[in-house]
PDB file of C-alpha atoms in Angstrom:
ATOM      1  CA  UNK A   1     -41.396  10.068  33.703  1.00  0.00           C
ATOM      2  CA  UNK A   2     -43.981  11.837  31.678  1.00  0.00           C
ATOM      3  CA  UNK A   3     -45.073  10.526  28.249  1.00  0.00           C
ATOM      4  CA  UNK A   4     -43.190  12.520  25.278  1.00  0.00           C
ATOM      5  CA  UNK A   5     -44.939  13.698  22.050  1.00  0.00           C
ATOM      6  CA  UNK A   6     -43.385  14.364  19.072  1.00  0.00           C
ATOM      7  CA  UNK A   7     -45.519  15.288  15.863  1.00  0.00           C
ATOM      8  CA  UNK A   8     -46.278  17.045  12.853  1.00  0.00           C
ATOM      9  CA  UNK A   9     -48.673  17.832  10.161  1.00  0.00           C
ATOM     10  CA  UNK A  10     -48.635  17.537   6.462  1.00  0.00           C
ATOM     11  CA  UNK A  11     -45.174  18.876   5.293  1.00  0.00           C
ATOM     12  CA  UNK A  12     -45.577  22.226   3.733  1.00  0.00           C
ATOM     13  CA  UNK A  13     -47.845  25.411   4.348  1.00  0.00           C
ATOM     14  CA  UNK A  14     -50.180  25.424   7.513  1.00  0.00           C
ATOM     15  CA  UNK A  15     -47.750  22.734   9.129  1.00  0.00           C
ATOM     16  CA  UNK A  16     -48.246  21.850  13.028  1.00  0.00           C
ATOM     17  CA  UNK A  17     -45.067  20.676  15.382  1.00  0.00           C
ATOM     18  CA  UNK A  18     -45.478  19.574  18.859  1.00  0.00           C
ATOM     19  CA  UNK A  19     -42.813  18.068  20.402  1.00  0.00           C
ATOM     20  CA  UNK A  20     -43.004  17.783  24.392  1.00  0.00           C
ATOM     21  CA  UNK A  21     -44.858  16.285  27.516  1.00  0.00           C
ATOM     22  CA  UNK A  22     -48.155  14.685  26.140  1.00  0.00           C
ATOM     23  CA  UNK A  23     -49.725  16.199  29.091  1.00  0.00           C
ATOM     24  CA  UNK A  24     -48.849  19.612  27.642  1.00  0.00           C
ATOM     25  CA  UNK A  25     -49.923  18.500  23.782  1.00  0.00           C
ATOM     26  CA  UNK A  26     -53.864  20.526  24.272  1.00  0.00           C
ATOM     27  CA  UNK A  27     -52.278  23.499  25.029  1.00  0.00           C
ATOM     28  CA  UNK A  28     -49.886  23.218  22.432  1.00  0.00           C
ATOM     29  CA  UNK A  29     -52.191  22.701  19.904  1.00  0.00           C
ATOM     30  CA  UNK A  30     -54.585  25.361  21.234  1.00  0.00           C
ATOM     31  CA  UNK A  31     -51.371  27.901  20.734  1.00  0.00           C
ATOM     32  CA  UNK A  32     -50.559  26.884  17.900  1.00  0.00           C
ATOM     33  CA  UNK A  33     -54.056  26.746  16.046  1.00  0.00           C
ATOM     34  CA  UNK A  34     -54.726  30.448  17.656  1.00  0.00           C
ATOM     35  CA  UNK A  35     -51.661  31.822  16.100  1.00  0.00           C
ATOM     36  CA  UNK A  36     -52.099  30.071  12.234  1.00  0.00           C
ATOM     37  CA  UNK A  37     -55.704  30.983  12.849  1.00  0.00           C
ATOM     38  CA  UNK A  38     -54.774  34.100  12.694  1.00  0.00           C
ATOM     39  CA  UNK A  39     -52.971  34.189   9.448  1.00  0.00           C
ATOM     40  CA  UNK A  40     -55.581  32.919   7.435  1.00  0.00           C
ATOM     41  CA  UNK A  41     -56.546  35.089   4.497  1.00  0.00           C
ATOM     42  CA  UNK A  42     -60.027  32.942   3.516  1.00  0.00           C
ATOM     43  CA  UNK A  43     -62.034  29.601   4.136  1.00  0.00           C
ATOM     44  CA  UNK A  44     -59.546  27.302   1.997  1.00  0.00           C
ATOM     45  CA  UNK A  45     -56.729  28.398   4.458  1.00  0.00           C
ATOM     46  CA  UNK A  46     -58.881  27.551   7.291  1.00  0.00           C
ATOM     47  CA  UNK A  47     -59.920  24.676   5.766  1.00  0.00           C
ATOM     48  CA  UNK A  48     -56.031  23.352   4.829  1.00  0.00           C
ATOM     49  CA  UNK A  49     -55.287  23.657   8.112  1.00  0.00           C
ATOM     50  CA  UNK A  50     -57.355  21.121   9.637  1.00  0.00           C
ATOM     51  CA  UNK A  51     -56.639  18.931   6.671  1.00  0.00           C
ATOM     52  CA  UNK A  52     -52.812  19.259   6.653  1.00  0.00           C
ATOM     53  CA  UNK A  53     -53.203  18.216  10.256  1.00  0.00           C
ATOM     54  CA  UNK A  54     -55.348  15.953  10.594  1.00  0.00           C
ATOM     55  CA  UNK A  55     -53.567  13.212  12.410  1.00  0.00           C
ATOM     56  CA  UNK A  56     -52.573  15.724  14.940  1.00  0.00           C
ATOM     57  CA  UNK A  57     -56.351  17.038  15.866  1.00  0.00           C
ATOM     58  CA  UNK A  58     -57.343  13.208  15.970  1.00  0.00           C
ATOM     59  CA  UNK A  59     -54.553  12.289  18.733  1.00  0.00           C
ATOM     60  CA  UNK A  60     -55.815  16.068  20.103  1.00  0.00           C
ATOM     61  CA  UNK A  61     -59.727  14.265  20.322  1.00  0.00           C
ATOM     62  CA  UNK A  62     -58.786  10.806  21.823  1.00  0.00           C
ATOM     63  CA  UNK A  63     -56.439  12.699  24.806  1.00  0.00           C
ATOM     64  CA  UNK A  64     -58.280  15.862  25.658  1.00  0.00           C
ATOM     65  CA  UNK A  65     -62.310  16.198  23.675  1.00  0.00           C
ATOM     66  CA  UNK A  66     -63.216  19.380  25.428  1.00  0.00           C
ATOM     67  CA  UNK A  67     -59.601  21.174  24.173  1.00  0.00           C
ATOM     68  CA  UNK A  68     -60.670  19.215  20.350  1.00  0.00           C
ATOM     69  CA  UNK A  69     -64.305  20.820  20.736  1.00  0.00           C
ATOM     70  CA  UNK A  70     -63.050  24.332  21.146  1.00  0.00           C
ATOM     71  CA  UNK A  71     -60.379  23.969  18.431  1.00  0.00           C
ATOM     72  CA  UNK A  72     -63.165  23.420  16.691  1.00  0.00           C
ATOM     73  CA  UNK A  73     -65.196  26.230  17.532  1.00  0.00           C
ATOM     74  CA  UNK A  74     -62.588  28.150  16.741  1.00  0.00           C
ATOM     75  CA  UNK A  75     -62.347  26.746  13.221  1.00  0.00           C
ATOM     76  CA  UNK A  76     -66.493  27.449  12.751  1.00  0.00           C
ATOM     77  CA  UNK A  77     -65.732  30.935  13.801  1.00  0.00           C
ATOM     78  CA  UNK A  78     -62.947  31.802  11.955  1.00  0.00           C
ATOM     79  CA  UNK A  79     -64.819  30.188   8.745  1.00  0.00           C
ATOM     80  CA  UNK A  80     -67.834  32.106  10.045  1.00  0.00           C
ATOM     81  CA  UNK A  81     -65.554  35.672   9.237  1.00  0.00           C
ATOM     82  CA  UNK A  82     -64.756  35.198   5.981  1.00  0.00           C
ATOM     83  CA  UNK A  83     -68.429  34.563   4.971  1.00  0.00           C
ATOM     84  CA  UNK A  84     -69.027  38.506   5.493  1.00  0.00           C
TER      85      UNK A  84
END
């Protein structure tokens, strides 16, 4: 029987939910950081998202580091475009 996940960020704007197989939780949180990524209008945004998540991208680092290290790549980068 696979291990279930079932969390969530910070109530409120920039919110995460995964709920599933932890196997599938890096992909889930890949998704879902691509896609609220991609709504982000400037740095705070960028920056509330990590924050309102925190606890969510810390399980993310202790069960998959390489999926955590591009999340956060992706973060730098999207940071990186508002600096234009």
């Amino acid at each position: 029987q696979p291990k279930k996940v079932a969390m969530s960020g910070k109530v409120g704007e920039w919110q995460i939910n995964v709920t599933g197989d932890e196997s599938d939780f890096p992909l889930a949180m890949k998704t879902g950081v691509e896609l609220i990524l991609g709504m982000t209008k400037n740095v705070d945004d960028v920056k509330a998202i990590y924050r309102n998540n925190k606890t969510m991208f810390e399980k993310l680092k202790t069960l998959d580091k390489e999926s955590y290290d591009s999340i956060m790549g992706d973060f730098k980068t999207k940071q990186e475009s508002f600096k234009d």
